[in-house]
Short mmCIF file of C-alpha atoms in Angstrom, two decimals:
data_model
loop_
_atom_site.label_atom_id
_atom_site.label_comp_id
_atom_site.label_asym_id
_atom_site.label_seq_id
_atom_site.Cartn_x
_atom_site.Cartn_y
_atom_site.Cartn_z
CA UNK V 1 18.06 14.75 -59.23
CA UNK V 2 15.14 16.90 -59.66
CA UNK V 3 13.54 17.88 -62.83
CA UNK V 4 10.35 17.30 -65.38
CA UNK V 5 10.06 13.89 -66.95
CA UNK V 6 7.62 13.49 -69.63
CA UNK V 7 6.54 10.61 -71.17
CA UNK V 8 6.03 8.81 -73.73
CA UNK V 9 9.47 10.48 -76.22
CA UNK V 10 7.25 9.36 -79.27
CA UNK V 11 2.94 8.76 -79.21
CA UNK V 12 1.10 7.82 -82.51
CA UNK V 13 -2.55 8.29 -82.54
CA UNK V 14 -5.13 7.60 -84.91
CA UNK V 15 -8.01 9.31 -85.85
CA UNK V 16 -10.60 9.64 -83.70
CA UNK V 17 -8.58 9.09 -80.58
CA UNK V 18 -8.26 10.89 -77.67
CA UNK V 19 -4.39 10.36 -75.94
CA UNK V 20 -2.86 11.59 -72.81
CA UNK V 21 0.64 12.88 -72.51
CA UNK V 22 2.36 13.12 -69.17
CA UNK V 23 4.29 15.31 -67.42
CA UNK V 24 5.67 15.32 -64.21
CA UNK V 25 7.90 17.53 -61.85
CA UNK V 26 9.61 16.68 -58.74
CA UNK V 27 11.31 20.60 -58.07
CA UNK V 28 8.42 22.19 -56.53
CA UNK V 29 7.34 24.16 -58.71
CA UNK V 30 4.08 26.05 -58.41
CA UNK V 31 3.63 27.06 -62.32
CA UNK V 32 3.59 24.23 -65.21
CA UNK V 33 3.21 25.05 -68.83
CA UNK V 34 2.11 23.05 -72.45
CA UNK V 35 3.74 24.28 -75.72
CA UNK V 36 3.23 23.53 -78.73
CA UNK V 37 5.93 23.21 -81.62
CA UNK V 38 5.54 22.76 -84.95
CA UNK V 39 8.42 21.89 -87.41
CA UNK V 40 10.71 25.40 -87.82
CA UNK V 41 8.84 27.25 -85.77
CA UNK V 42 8.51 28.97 -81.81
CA UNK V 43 6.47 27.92 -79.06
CA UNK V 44 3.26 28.29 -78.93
CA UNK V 45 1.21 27.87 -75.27
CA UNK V 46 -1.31 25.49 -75.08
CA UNK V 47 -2.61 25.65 -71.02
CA UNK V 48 -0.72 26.91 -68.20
CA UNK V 49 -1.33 26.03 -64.21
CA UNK V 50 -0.23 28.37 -61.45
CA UNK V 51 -1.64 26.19 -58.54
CA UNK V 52 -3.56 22.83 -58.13
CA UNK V 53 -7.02 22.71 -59.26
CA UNK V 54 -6.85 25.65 -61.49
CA UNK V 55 -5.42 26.63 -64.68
CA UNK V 56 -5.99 28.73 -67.68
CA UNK V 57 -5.95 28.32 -71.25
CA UNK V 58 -3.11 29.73 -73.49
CA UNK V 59 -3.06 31.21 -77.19
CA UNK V 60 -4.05 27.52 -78.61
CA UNK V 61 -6.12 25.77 -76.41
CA UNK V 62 -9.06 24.62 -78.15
CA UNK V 63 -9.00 20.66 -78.92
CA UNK V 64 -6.79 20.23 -75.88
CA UNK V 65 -7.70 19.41 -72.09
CA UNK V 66 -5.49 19.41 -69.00
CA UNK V 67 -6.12 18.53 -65.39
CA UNK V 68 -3.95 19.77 -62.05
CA UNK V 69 -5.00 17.37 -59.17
CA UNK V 70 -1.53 17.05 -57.86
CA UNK V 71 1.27 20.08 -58.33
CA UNK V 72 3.80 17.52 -58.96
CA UNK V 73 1.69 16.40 -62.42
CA UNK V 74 0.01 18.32 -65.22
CA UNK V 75 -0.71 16.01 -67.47
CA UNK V 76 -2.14 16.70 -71.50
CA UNK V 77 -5.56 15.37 -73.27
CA UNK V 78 -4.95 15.99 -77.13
CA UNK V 79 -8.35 14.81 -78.31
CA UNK V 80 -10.39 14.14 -81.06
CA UNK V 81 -11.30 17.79 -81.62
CA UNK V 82 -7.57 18.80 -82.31
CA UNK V 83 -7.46 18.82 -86.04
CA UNK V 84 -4.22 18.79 -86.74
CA UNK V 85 -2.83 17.68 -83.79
CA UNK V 86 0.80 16.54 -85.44
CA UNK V 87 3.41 18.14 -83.38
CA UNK V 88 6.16 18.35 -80.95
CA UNK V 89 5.13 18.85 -76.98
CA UNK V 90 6.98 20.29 -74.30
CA UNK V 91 6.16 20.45 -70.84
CA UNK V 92 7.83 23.28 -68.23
CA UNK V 93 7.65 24.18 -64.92
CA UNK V 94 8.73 27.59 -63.08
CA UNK V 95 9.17 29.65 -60.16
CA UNK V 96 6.50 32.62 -59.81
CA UNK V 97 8.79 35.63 -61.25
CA UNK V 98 10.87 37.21 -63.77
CA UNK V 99 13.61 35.97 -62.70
CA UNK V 100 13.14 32.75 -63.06
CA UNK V 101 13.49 31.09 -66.51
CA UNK V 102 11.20 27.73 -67.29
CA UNK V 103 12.70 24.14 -66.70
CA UNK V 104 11.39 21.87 -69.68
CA UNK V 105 10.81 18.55 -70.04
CA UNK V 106 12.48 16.48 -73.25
CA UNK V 107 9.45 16.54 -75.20
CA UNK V 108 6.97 13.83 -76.38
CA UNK V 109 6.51 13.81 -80.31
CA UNK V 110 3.19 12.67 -81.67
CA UNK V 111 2.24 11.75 -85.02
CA UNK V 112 -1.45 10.91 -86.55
CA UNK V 113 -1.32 7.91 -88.53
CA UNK B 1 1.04 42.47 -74.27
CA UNK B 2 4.85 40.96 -74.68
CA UNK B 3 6.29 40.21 -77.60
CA UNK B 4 9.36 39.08 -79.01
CA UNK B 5 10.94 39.54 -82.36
CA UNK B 6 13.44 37.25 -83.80
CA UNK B 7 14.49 38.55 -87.34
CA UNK B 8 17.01 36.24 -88.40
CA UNK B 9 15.36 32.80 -89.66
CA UNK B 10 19.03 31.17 -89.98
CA UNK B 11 22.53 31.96 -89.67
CA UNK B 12 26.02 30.49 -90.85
CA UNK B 13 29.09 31.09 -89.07
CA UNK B 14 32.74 29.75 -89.45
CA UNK B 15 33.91 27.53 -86.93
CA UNK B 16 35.79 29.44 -84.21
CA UNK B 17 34.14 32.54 -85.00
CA UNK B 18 32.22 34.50 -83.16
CA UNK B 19 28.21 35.26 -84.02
CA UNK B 20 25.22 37.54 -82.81
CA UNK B 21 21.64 36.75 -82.89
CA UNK B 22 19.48 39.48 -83.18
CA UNK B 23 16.49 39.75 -80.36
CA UNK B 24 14.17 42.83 -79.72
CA UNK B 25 11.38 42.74 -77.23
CA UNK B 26 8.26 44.89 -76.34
CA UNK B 27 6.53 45.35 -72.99
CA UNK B 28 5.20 47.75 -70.76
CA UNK B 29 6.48 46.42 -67.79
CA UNK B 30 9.22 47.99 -65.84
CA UNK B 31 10.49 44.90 -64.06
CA UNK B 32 10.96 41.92 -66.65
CA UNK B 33 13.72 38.96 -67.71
CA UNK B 34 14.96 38.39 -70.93
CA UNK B 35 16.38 34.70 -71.46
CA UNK B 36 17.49 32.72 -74.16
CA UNK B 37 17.63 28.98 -74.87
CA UNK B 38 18.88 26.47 -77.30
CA UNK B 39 17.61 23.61 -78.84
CA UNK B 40 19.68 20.64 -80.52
CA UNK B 41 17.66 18.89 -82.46
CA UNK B 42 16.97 16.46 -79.87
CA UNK B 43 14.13 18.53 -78.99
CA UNK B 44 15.30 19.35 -75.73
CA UNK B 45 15.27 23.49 -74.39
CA UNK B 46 18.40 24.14 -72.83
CA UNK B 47 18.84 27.41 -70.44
CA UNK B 48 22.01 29.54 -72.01
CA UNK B 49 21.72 33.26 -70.30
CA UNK B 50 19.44 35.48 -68.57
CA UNK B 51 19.64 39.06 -68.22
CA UNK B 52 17.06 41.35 -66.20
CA UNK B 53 15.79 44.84 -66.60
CA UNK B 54 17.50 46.63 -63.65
CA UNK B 55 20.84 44.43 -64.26
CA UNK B 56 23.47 47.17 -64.76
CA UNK B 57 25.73 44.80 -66.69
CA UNK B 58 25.23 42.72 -69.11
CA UNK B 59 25.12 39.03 -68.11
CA UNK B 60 27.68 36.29 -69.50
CA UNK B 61 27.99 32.48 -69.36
CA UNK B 62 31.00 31.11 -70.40
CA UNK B 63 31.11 31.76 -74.61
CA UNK B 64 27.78 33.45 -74.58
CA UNK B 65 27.19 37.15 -73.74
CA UNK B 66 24.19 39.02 -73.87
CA UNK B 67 24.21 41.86 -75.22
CA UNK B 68 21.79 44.31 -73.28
CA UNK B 69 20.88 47.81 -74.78
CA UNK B 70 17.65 48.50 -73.07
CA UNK B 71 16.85 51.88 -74.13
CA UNK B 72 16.88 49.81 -78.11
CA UNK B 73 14.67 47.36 -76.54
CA UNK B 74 17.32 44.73 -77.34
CA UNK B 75 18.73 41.63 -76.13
CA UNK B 76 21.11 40.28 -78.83
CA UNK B 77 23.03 36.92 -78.09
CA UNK B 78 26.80 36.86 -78.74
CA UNK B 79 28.68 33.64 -79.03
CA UNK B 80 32.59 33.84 -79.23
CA UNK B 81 34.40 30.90 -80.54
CA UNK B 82 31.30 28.50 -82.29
CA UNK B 83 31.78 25.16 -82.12
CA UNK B 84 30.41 22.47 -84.45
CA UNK B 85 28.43 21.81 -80.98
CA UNK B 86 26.54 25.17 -81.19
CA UNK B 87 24.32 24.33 -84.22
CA UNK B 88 21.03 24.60 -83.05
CA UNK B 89 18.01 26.95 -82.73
CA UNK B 90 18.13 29.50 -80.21
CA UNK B 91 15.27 31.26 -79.15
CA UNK B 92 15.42 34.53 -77.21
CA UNK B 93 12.15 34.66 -74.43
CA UNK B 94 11.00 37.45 -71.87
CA UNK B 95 8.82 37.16 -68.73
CA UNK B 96 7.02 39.92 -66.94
CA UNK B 97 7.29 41.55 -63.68
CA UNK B 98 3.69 41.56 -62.67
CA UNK B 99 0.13 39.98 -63.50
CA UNK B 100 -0.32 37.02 -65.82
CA UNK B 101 3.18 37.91 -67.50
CA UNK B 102 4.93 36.88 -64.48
CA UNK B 103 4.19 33.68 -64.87
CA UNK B 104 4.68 33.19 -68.76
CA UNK B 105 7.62 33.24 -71.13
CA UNK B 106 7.13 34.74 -73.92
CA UNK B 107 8.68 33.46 -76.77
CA UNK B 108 10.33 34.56 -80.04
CA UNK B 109 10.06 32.05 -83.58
CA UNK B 110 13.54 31.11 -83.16
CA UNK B 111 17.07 31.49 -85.24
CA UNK B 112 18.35 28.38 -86.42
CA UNK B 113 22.21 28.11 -86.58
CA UNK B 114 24.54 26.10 -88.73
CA UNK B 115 28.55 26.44 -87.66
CA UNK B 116 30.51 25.43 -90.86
CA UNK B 117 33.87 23.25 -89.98
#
């Protein structure tokens, strides 16, 4: 069945670290997408990709990195520079248009301990 | 610029009772798509409804109906019948017709609801 898998569910990084979270789509989509959410609140966009090899940052990229070699995978740095980087992540992919809504990933928690 | 205004923080309803969540939206496009999606608290964002600008009627799914009044600039989410199932937040989202906004959803900060047995 097609769909966006990301991985790891739950990450816990310590200080200092750098971690990758992964995300991966197998519905051909041309357009993936990093949110943010913090407890009780909306979505906030972290970096969005429209094709491979480029992509753009969103409202709250800084401390954050992303890479598009493959449109299948858009994987997520959170490093050291991300202060506060406690949160929940969710990946998405889409279909250029208004039409078309965003297929998300089940979401990879992370925690600094 | 898009944005998306979600009033209501939280909600109660009864069980078997029907409930609205408020959503109002703002853009300068003429072509755009208003959805709006749950999430358990599982984490996961699960597609309920969409509803686009030029759609004539307004778009239902089962127990959910949205209700469309685009010269109000709303999109307000009815459910008919809650279940215990239905407790969630729901977040109401919009995507442009053109430019950058056609590729991103924007959303709203989300209503969380609590259906009392």
């Amino acid at each position: 069945d097609g769909g966006i898998t990301q991985s790891p569910k739950y990450l816990f990084r310590k200080e200092g670290q750098n971690v990758t979270l992964s995300c991966e789509q197998n519905l051909n989509h041309d357009a993936m997408y990093w949110y943010r959410q913090d407890p009780g609140q909306g979505l906030r966009l972290i970096y969005y990709s429209q094709i491979v090899n480029d992509f753009q940052k969103g409202d709250i990229a800084e401390g954050y990195s992303v890479s598009r070699e493959k449109k299948e995978s858009f994987p997520l740095t959170v490093t050291s520079a991300q202060k506060n980087p406690t949160a929940f992540y969710l990946c998405a992919s889409s279909i250029r248009g208004p039409t078309y809504g965003y297929t998300f990933g089940s979401g990879t928690r992370l925690t600094v301990v | 610029a898009q944005k998306i205004t979600q009033t209501q923080p939280g909600m109660f309803v009864q069980e078997k009772e029907a409930v609205t969540l408020d959503c109002t939206y703002d853009t300068s496009d003429p072509s755009y798509g208003l959805f709006w999606y749950k999430q358990p608290s599982s984490g996961e964002m699960i597609f309920l409804i969409y509803q686009g600008s030029y759609d004539q009627q307004n778009a239902t799914e089962g127990r959910y109906s949205l209700n469309f009044q685009k010269a109000r600039k709303s999109a307000n989410l009815v459910i008919s019948a809650s279940q215990l199932g239905d407790s969630a937040m729901y977040f109401c989202a919009m995507r442009g017709g053109s430019g950058a906004g056609s590729y991103q959803l924007t959303f709203g900060k989300g209503t969380k609801l609590s259906v009392i047995p």
